[in-house]
Amino acid sequence: MSLLGAIEAGGTKFVCGIGKEDGTVLERISFPTTTPEETMAQVVSFFEGKGVEAIGAGSFGPIDPVKGSPTYGRITTTPKPHWSQFDMVGYLRSHFNVPIEFDTDVNGAALGEYTWGAAKDADSCLYITVGTGIGAGAVVNGELVHGLSHPEMGHIMVRRHPKDSYEGTCPYHGDCLEGVAAGPSLSRRWGVQGAELTKDHPAWEMEAYYLAQALMNYILILSPQKIVMGGGVMKQLQLFPLIHSQLQQLLGGYLQLDETNANIADYIVPPQLGDNAGLCGALALAKKALAEA
Amino acid sequence: MSLLGAIEAGGTKFVCGIGKEDGTVLERISFPTTTPEETMAQVVSFFEGKGVEAIGAGSFGPIDPVKGSPTYGRITTTPKPHWSQFDMVGYLRSHFNVPIEFDTDVNGAALGEYTWGAAKDADSCLYITVGTGIGAGAVVNGELVHGLSHPEMGHIMVRRHPKDSYEGTCPYHGDCLEGVAAGPSLSRRWGVQGAELTKDHPAWEMEAYYLAQALMNYILILSPQKIVMGGGVMKQLQLFPLIHSQLQQLLGGYLQLDETNANIADYIVPPQLGDNAGLCGALALAKKALAEA
């Protein structure tokens, strides 16, 4: 079985791994994200001489994942110092003569859960991460969704919870979904980190209200066969039943589908790849690169 | 070139046509939608002996377009008398031994505009109709989006316009997008039909506000390369520039793409197939049926 290289390029840390086409990770390493020169040198040094036959990179963004575009392969307008316009695919190509697949971290995670995880029996799925930010990736008819660029589902508009007076953290939209429901909004609204709030704190009902609204829109627009919710905030597993019931209330019986009714607890689920979701996502991108080469 | 049969199955009338793979319509007929027995007998009688090699049907819904599902090919839970659970594909198969493709009317229209119309140079597109209801179909990576069922994008939640006190027409959600922005909400809110309102009436700014919110969500979730807006309400062409500017305001410069900035007037456009969008959509479904047979 071929050896594959996986890069989970996060804004705080990079995780690199060597894995196989069945999703097994044989070896992994992690280091902080500093400058492209320093960080990418560590990436190259990890993979050199290991004989990987393809590399997949799931990256923080925004990025340009559209093949054929003049800026394909770059991290584009990130506010992260030093990384704006960095040509990651160009850099990797200059060191490794193997097929490379480059996408957002969440598209990678969606493909990983679709290939080996919670959505492996579906034709379509949505992976959402709720953490420092909110992002999502989608697989439709077995393919990742790109189009004009990559989805930016975290920034959709939501209705305000009637008891929420917090103005929102998003520098572009104020109180878009990410502005009112990502980790930083939780801690600013309640004055303590989300993880320190008790499991019956009203924060979770409000959080579930916003996430259920987002899911309603995602379901009505994409109709995914499975929804996987990961990221730091979703480690608060009490959110799942709250989201299930709020979503059913919002849908008002409109969709007469088992998935949104009796079987909702099997429809909206935590990642099966757990903390490996990001790295396995990059591995799934590498597998794709090899298959399409 | 093969002859193809097209059925635009609307809740008020059926339009049937004979066309070719290049999108040309050679012959068409239209009759009111009454009972399945009566209406479908007219469909059969129109196509009989014409030698069509495939049939495409774009139907009012909700329908089950998911191949392999036990209720595939049916109109499912429509409130329209006599049509609930009608097996359209089964009926057509019992009369014509040719490949059949069955989908929603808006998925058909999306595929038609993608194949021959406003989106013919794109890899992905979204077609939205704003009329008696609001519906949309999407093509992603060249394929129609289905998943769990078919999208129901008209029912997403929107924020209320600050000057709008109308409660909304949707029996399920009250003031979802369709509830506040479809044709019937226009006439109930303002007391006259939309077509009778002057072009500078504040109704259009409010309408554009709601539609721009929907487009923002569709773009952030699907990232389509082209957006085509049709249906009765969109014949008010003054809506297009209002939607363009409201959408840019809502996005707040977040997407640094030509399509949502300088070139927005070429990005969000009327249908190029005009009043033939529905029938050409069904023709595109027939072409797909033939290609996949």
XYZ file of C-alpha atoms in Angstrom:
586
model
C 0.000 0.000 0.000
C 1.342 3.469 -0.907
C 2.643 5.816 1.764
C 0.892 9.170 1.838
C 1.930 12.490 3.352
C -0.602 14.565 5.300
C -0.306 18.187 6.394
C -2.841 19.736 8.761
C -1.851 23.378 8.425
C -3.440 25.263 11.286
C -3.043 28.884 12.249
C -1.559 27.893 15.635
C 0.188 24.626 14.851
C 1.015 22.333 11.987
C 0.519 18.583 12.284
C 2.252 16.379 9.703
C 1.812 12.661 9.303
C 2.615 9.631 7.228
C -0.307 7.345 6.560
C -1.824 4.758 4.285
C -4.788 4.627 1.915
C -6.897 2.845 4.526
C -6.646 5.866 6.821
C -4.038 4.449 9.180
C -1.603 7.040 10.529
C 1.871 5.513 11.012
C 3.757 8.520 12.310
C 2.971 12.105 13.245
C 4.723 15.266 14.334
C 3.468 18.677 15.464
C 5.125 22.104 15.687
C 3.949 25.707 16.124
C 3.038 27.858 13.119
C 5.602 30.682 12.975
C 6.789 32.072 9.609
C 6.338 30.212 6.318
C 10.139 29.848 5.949
C 10.600 28.292 9.365
C 7.436 26.208 9.496
C 7.642 24.899 5.942
C 11.293 23.946 6.451
C 10.108 21.675 9.268
C 7.437 20.206 6.985
C 10.026 19.455 4.292
C 12.462 17.987 6.757
C 9.752 15.664 8.157
C 8.772 14.259 4.747
C 12.230 14.076 3.161
C 13.384 10.573 2.418
C 10.141 8.969 3.637
C 9.003 7.968 0.144
C 5.499 9.433 0.221
C 3.724 9.016 -3.128
C 1.307 11.927 -2.709
C 0.778 14.805 -0.302
C -2.490 16.256 0.963
C -2.638 19.591 2.760
C -5.684 20.883 4.616
C -5.009 24.498 5.455
C -6.302 27.408 7.486
C -7.606 30.107 5.172
C -8.911 31.766 3.260
C -7.106 29.905 0.502
C -7.429 29.510 -3.259
C -8.264 25.820 -3.852
C -9.557 26.327 -7.423
C -7.294 24.484 -9.864
C -6.488 26.595 -12.889
C -6.870 29.861 -11.011
C -3.783 32.135 -11.193
C -3.515 32.117 -7.399
C -4.261 28.377 -6.952
C -2.431 26.845 -4.031
C -2.053 30.009 -2.000
C -3.204 31.106 1.387
C -4.805 34.373 0.276
C -5.961 37.227 2.511
C -5.271 35.835 5.978
C -4.668 38.417 8.701
C -2.018 36.016 10.106
C 1.365 37.811 9.796
C 3.752 36.516 7.079
C 1.290 34.022 5.557
C -0.803 36.278 3.317
C -0.341 35.224 -0.358
C 2.021 32.388 0.634
C 2.128 29.833 -2.217
C 1.964 26.557 -0.307
C 1.486 24.285 -3.302
C 4.337 26.014 -5.178
C 6.604 25.565 -2.167
C 5.724 21.883 -1.776
C 6.159 21.246 -5.511
C 9.631 22.746 -5.414
C 10.608 20.077 -2.872
C 8.525 17.010 -3.721
C 7.773 15.616 -7.162
C 4.518 13.908 -6.188
C 0.828 14.731 -6.740
C -0.420 17.321 -4.254
C -3.990 18.092 -3.183
C -4.586 21.367 -1.367
C -7.830 22.398 0.259
C -9.288 24.016 3.340
C -8.831 22.206 6.653
C -12.605 21.736 6.904
C -12.941 20.395 3.353
C -10.188 17.955 4.279
C -11.988 16.958 7.475
C -15.243 16.526 5.529
C -13.477 14.239 3.047
C -11.816 12.303 5.901
C -15.127 11.650 7.691
C -16.678 10.768 4.308
C -13.873 8.336 3.443
C -13.250 6.616 6.789
C -15.420 8.189 9.491
C -18.963 9.041 10.504
C -20.130 9.619 6.904
C -18.469 6.640 5.254
C -21.811 5.136 4.192
C -23.171 8.389 2.711
C -22.913 10.014 -0.743
C -22.837 13.488 0.728
C -21.898 15.007 4.038
C -21.216 18.217 5.854
C -18.414 18.678 8.390
C -18.663 21.704 10.689
C -16.058 22.822 13.158
C -17.051 25.131 16.012
C -13.949 26.442 17.742
C -11.974 29.677 17.527
C -13.937 30.212 14.319
C -16.735 28.358 12.571
C -16.053 26.660 9.271
C -17.556 23.883 7.237
C -16.747 21.650 4.311
C -19.155 19.681 2.165
C -19.026 16.575 0.019
C -21.757 16.428 -2.641
C -22.061 13.443 -5.003
C -18.697 12.252 -3.678
C -16.874 15.500 -4.529
C -15.820 18.440 -2.367
C -17.734 21.666 -2.988
C -15.687 24.545 -4.375
C -17.262 26.646 -7.111
C -16.267 30.273 -7.049
C -13.890 29.718 -4.156
C -14.454 27.574 -1.066
C -17.533 27.785 1.133
C -17.385 30.187 4.086
C -20.384 28.778 5.894
C -19.385 30.218 9.263
C -20.358 33.702 8.159
C -24.026 33.177 7.333
C -26.542 35.501 8.936
C -28.605 34.253 11.843
C -31.471 35.680 13.833
C -30.550 36.994 17.244
C -31.576 35.015 20.262
C -34.103 37.230 22.087
C -32.011 37.172 25.288
C -28.657 37.846 23.580
C -27.355 41.401 23.787
C -23.747 40.587 22.896
C -22.761 42.466 19.722
C -20.700 39.703 18.122
C -17.004 39.267 17.347
C -16.864 39.158 13.543
C -14.837 42.107 12.173
C -16.818 41.928 8.898
C -20.366 41.160 9.970
C -20.556 41.635 13.737
C -23.231 39.144 14.628
C -23.043 36.575 11.832
C -22.994 32.928 12.998
C -19.266 32.956 13.758
C -19.672 36.325 15.467
C -22.208 35.012 17.977
C -21.438 31.284 18.263
C -17.672 30.641 17.942
C -15.588 30.029 21.069
C -14.471 33.670 21.562
C -18.073 34.936 21.578
C -18.923 32.423 24.306
C -16.149 33.635 26.579
C -16.799 37.329 25.890
C -20.539 37.004 26.412
C -20.314 35.050 29.667
C -17.008 36.315 31.042
C -15.460 32.858 31.372
C -14.194 30.230 28.945
C -16.917 27.964 27.557
C -15.266 24.921 29.127
C -15.753 26.477 32.582
C -19.524 26.902 32.242
C -21.650 24.220 33.916
C -23.394 21.802 31.601
C -26.815 23.248 32.493
C -25.757 26.888 32.030
C -28.159 28.869 29.763
C -25.163 29.548 27.483
C -25.628 26.117 25.924
C -29.270 26.616 25.064
C -28.334 29.898 23.340
C -25.387 28.261 21.573
C -27.651 25.436 20.388
C -30.191 27.968 19.111
C -27.581 29.578 16.843
C -26.085 26.301 15.666
C -29.542 24.835 14.983
C -30.379 27.853 12.803
C -27.182 27.299 10.845
C -27.941 23.596 10.429
C -31.452 24.411 9.249
C -30.016 26.566 6.479
C -27.284 24.071 5.593
C -29.836 21.246 5.388
C -32.322 23.232 3.295
C -29.564 24.333 0.906
C -27.314 21.255 0.672
C -29.490 18.374 1.880
C -26.472 16.421 3.221
C -26.913 12.742 4.143
C -24.805 13.112 7.284
C -23.740 16.057 9.441
C -20.581 15.830 11.527
C -19.903 18.529 14.131
C -16.418 18.871 15.591
C -14.098 21.491 17.052
C -13.420 22.614 20.622
C -16.901 23.914 21.415
C -18.543 20.677 20.254
C -16.625 18.747 22.906
C -19.454 19.974 25.107
C -21.487 16.927 24.175
C -24.570 18.246 25.966
C -24.912 20.511 22.905
C -25.946 17.639 20.642
C -29.391 16.888 22.157
C -30.037 20.630 22.545
C -29.227 21.181 18.856
C -31.381 18.227 17.820
C -34.454 19.529 19.599
C -33.997 23.182 18.611
C -33.515 22.182 14.976
C -36.718 20.149 15.009
C -38.555 23.088 16.496
C -37.214 25.465 13.827
C -38.022 23.094 10.964
C -41.609 22.889 12.231
C -42.201 19.462 10.681
C -41.464 20.772 7.203
C -39.080 17.982 6.233
C -40.774 14.610 6.555
C -37.551 12.661 6.690
C -36.446 10.097 9.275
C -33.074 11.850 9.501
C -34.535 15.092 10.796
C -37.163 13.372 12.949
C -36.902 9.964 14.663
C -33.258 9.375 13.682
C -31.856 12.844 14.274
C -29.335 11.591 16.862
C -27.753 9.433 14.121
C -27.920 12.261 11.601
C -26.069 15.019 13.459
C -23.106 13.416 15.171
C -19.590 14.022 16.566
C -16.595 13.179 14.338
C -15.705 9.490 14.313
C -12.062 10.282 13.626
C -11.992 12.360 16.811
C -8.861 14.417 17.307
C -7.385 12.813 14.208
C -10.087 14.391 12.003
C -7.766 17.119 10.726
C -4.798 14.891 9.967
C -6.990 12.140 8.502
C -8.619 14.839 6.376
C -5.236 15.779 4.928
C -4.577 12.067 4.394
C -7.868 11.794 2.480
C -6.719 14.721 0.305
C -3.454 12.853 -0.381
C -5.420 9.742 -1.312
C -7.449 11.881 -3.717
C -4.250 13.346 -5.222
C -2.904 9.834 -5.809
C -6.173 8.586 -7.312
C -6.401 11.523 -9.728
C -2.717 11.530 -10.720
C -29.686 14.035 -33.461
C -31.977 12.197 -31.021
C -35.451 13.484 -30.226
C -36.063 14.125 -26.548
C -39.278 14.485 -24.570
C -39.610 17.241 -21.959
C -42.273 17.598 -19.272
C -42.527 20.755 -17.188
C -44.955 19.564 -14.537
C -46.298 22.607 -12.741
C -48.973 22.812 -10.084
C -51.146 24.978 -12.350
C -50.237 23.737 -15.804
C -48.152 21.132 -17.580
C -45.993 22.057 -20.561
C -44.728 19.224 -22.734
C -42.273 19.529 -25.582
C -40.186 17.678 -28.117
C -36.646 18.918 -28.456
C -33.096 18.111 -29.410
C -29.810 17.689 -27.559
C -28.731 21.195 -28.536
C -31.637 22.666 -26.568
C -33.874 23.414 -29.556
C -37.577 22.976 -28.859
C -39.398 21.713 -31.979
C -42.933 21.474 -30.658
C -44.754 22.257 -27.431
C -48.154 21.930 -25.859
C -49.657 23.161 -22.598
C -52.695 22.097 -20.567
C -54.027 22.706 -17.045
C -53.031 20.428 -14.163
C -56.213 18.641 -13.035
C -56.084 15.039 -11.780
C -53.150 12.693 -12.436
C -55.387 10.429 -14.568
C -56.584 13.226 -16.815
C -53.370 15.235 -17.009
C -51.045 12.288 -17.489
C -53.311 10.882 -20.219
C -52.703 14.124 -22.114
C -48.957 13.766 -21.559
C -48.985 10.231 -22.937
C -51.110 11.174 -25.883
C -48.738 14.035 -26.775
C -45.614 11.846 -26.782
C -47.100 8.705 -28.327
C -45.667 7.857 -31.720
C -43.220 10.758 -31.684
C -40.157 8.529 -31.251
C -38.549 10.285 -28.292
C -35.451 8.459 -27.078
C -35.526 9.770 -23.505
C -37.885 11.759 -21.296
C -37.038 14.392 -18.709
C -39.580 15.628 -16.180
C -39.107 18.656 -13.950
C -41.892 18.615 -11.413
C -43.562 20.685 -8.725
C -42.952 19.136 -5.334
C -41.955 18.044 -2.885
C -40.846 14.955 -4.801
C -38.523 12.026 -4.216
C -35.710 12.357 -6.771
C -33.314 9.982 -4.986
C -32.681 6.931 -7.160
C -32.837 3.722 -5.169
C -35.235 5.153 -2.613
C -38.463 3.109 -2.192
C -40.532 6.182 -3.128
C -38.259 7.354 -5.989
C -40.166 9.030 -8.783
C -43.110 10.175 -6.717
C -44.598 13.507 -5.911
C -44.679 13.061 -2.136
C -46.497 15.247 0.395
C -47.974 17.946 -1.827
C -51.123 19.625 -0.511
C -52.372 19.683 -4.128
C -55.480 17.453 -4.269
C -55.083 14.052 -6.010
C -51.300 14.332 -6.555
C -49.944 13.309 -3.157
C -47.885 10.074 -3.518
C -48.490 9.967 -7.296
C -45.791 7.804 -8.911
C -44.900 9.857 -11.981
C -41.888 7.825 -13.040
C -43.814 4.564 -12.635
C -46.641 5.958 -14.754
C -44.292 7.144 -17.506
C -42.394 3.834 -17.478
C -45.614 1.914 -17.967
C -46.140 3.830 -21.225
C -42.675 4.537 -22.605
C -39.713 2.171 -22.704
C -37.049 4.912 -22.728
C -34.665 6.321 -20.079
C -36.417 8.774 -17.773
C -34.897 11.478 -15.557
C -37.120 12.981 -12.872
C -36.234 15.946 -10.718
C -37.630 19.140 -9.249
C -38.646 21.900 -11.662
C -35.913 24.142 -10.232
C -33.221 21.481 -10.468
C -34.283 21.077 -14.104
C -34.101 24.832 -14.680
C -30.669 24.949 -13.031
C -29.448 22.179 -15.338
C -30.981 23.923 -18.366
C -29.252 27.242 -17.639
C -26.044 25.309 -16.927
C -26.252 23.364 -20.200
C -27.460 26.040 -22.636
C -28.108 29.293 -20.792
C -26.628 31.918 -18.503
C -24.344 29.434 -16.704
C -23.109 27.497 -19.725
C -19.483 28.530 -19.103
C -19.525 27.650 -15.381
C -18.835 24.411 -13.452
C -21.436 25.234 -10.842
C -24.546 27.359 -10.699
C -27.594 28.173 -8.690
C -31.045 28.802 -10.199
C -33.594 30.546 -7.994
C -37.214 31.144 -8.836
C -39.151 33.820 -6.966
C -42.849 33.511 -7.754
C -45.805 31.948 -5.958
C -43.145 30.215 -3.884
C -39.367 30.407 -3.714
C -37.299 27.457 -4.819
C -33.801 26.822 -6.025
C -31.713 24.167 -7.713
C -27.955 23.838 -7.744
C -25.341 22.296 -9.993
C -22.050 21.505 -8.213
C -19.081 19.984 -10.090
C -21.430 19.472 -13.048
C -23.971 17.452 -11.033
C -27.334 18.375 -9.527
C -27.420 18.527 -5.731
C -29.687 15.979 -4.054
C -28.327 14.285 -0.945
C -30.941 13.420 1.627
C -33.750 14.642 -0.620
C -33.752 17.791 -2.754
C -32.827 21.237 -1.488
C -35.650 23.386 -0.125
C -33.739 26.642 -0.178
C -36.859 28.809 -0.159
C -37.478 28.019 3.496
C -34.247 29.305 5.047
C -34.557 31.732 7.936
C -33.922 35.415 7.320
C -33.671 38.431 9.558
C -36.716 40.690 9.537
C -36.460 43.988 7.743
C -36.792 46.631 10.505
C -39.804 48.217 8.750
C -41.608 44.956 8.011
C -44.478 44.049 10.306
C -46.094 41.490 8.010
C -46.181 38.099 9.754
C -45.350 35.956 6.711
C -47.292 33.406 4.661
C -45.445 30.146 5.268
C -47.711 27.608 7.011
C -44.623 25.892 8.508
C -42.303 28.755 9.432
C -44.303 31.973 9.153
C -41.574 34.397 8.196
C -38.963 32.224 6.516
C -37.655 33.564 3.174
C -40.629 32.247 1.192
C -42.969 33.536 3.891
C -41.790 37.133 3.538
C -40.502 37.369 -0.057
C -42.580 35.187 -2.397
C -45.263 36.810 -4.584
C -48.188 36.231 -2.172
C -46.371 37.998 0.690
C -45.825 41.032 -1.560
C -49.507 41.354 -2.362
C -50.665 40.688 1.212
C -48.185 43.144 2.701
C -48.938 45.982 0.278
C -52.560 45.254 -0.581
C -51.975 45.111 -4.336
C -50.247 42.681 -6.691
C -46.493 43.190 -6.975
C -46.817 43.981 -10.681
C -49.018 46.985 -9.820
C -46.472 48.627 -7.519
C -44.430 51.450 -9.076
C -40.776 50.693 -9.776
C -39.632 53.068 -7.028
C -42.049 51.730 -4.387
C -40.307 50.861 -1.066
C -41.595 47.304 -1.521
C -38.693 46.598 -3.867
C -36.003 47.725 -1.477
C -37.538 45.440 1.183
C -37.829 42.568 -1.295
C -34.186 43.059 -2.317
C -33.139 43.040 1.342
C -34.655 39.605 1.856
C -33.378 38.156 -1.410
C -29.873 39.554 -0.789
C -29.798 37.828 2.610
C -30.743 34.561 0.946
C -28.062 35.017 -1.723
C -25.477 35.776 0.949
C -26.229 32.454 2.615
C -26.361 30.536 -0.667
C -23.010 32.002 -1.736
C -21.301 31.335 1.594
C -22.597 27.755 1.634
C -22.416 26.713 -2.040
C -19.999 29.180 -3.636
C -21.718 28.927 -7.063
C -19.945 30.327 -10.131
C -23.159 31.829 -11.503
C -26.507 32.768 -9.971
C -29.610 32.890 -12.164
C -32.776 34.442 -10.749
C -36.094 33.804 -12.484
C -39.807 33.541 -11.740
C -42.625 36.076 -11.831
C -41.311 38.438 -9.167
C -37.888 38.677 -10.843
C -39.545 40.116 -13.964
C -39.321 43.333 -11.955
C -35.847 43.937 -13.331
C -35.290 46.927 -11.034
C -34.725 44.271 -8.345
C -31.370 43.214 -9.796
C -29.363 46.381 -9.016
C -31.080 46.653 -5.625
C -30.101 43.056 -4.819
C -26.539 43.624 -6.032
C -25.985 46.615 -3.759
C -27.724 45.129 -0.714
C -25.732 41.934 -1.055
C -22.461 43.855 -1.175
C -23.486 45.758 1.921
C -24.333 42.550 3.786
C -21.097 40.823 2.757
C -19.147 43.792 4.102
C -16.161 43.196 1.809
C -15.631 39.721 3.259
C -15.333 37.938 -0.073
C -12.568 39.461 -2.159
C -13.828 38.086 -5.433
C -14.530 39.970 -8.666
C -17.885 38.197 -8.913
C -19.219 39.705 -5.707
C -17.587 43.095 -6.285
C -16.830 44.775 -9.640
C -18.548 42.090 -11.750
C -21.624 41.480 -9.638
C -23.983 42.467 -12.471
C -22.578 39.560 -14.518
C -22.700 37.223 -11.542
C -26.350 37.508 -10.508
C -28.408 37.556 -13.681
C -31.839 36.816 -15.203
C -32.362 33.443 -16.956
C -31.028 33.350 -20.501
C -33.607 30.782 -21.511
C -36.345 33.178 -20.419
C -39.845 31.728 -20.365
C -38.453 28.520 -21.828
C -36.327 27.904 -18.698
C -38.737 25.315 -17.304
C -39.226 23.352 -20.520
C -35.531 23.559 -21.447
C -34.768 22.349 -17.943
C -36.874 19.250 -18.540
C -35.104 18.851 -21.889
C -31.751 18.995 -20.099
C -32.990 16.252 -17.752
C -33.915 14.157 -20.822
C -30.449 14.742 -22.275
C -28.969 13.553 -18.972
C -31.192 10.453 -19.020
C -29.970 9.626 -22.534
C -26.315 10.219 -21.656
C -26.503 7.967 -18.582
C -28.553 5.205 -20.204
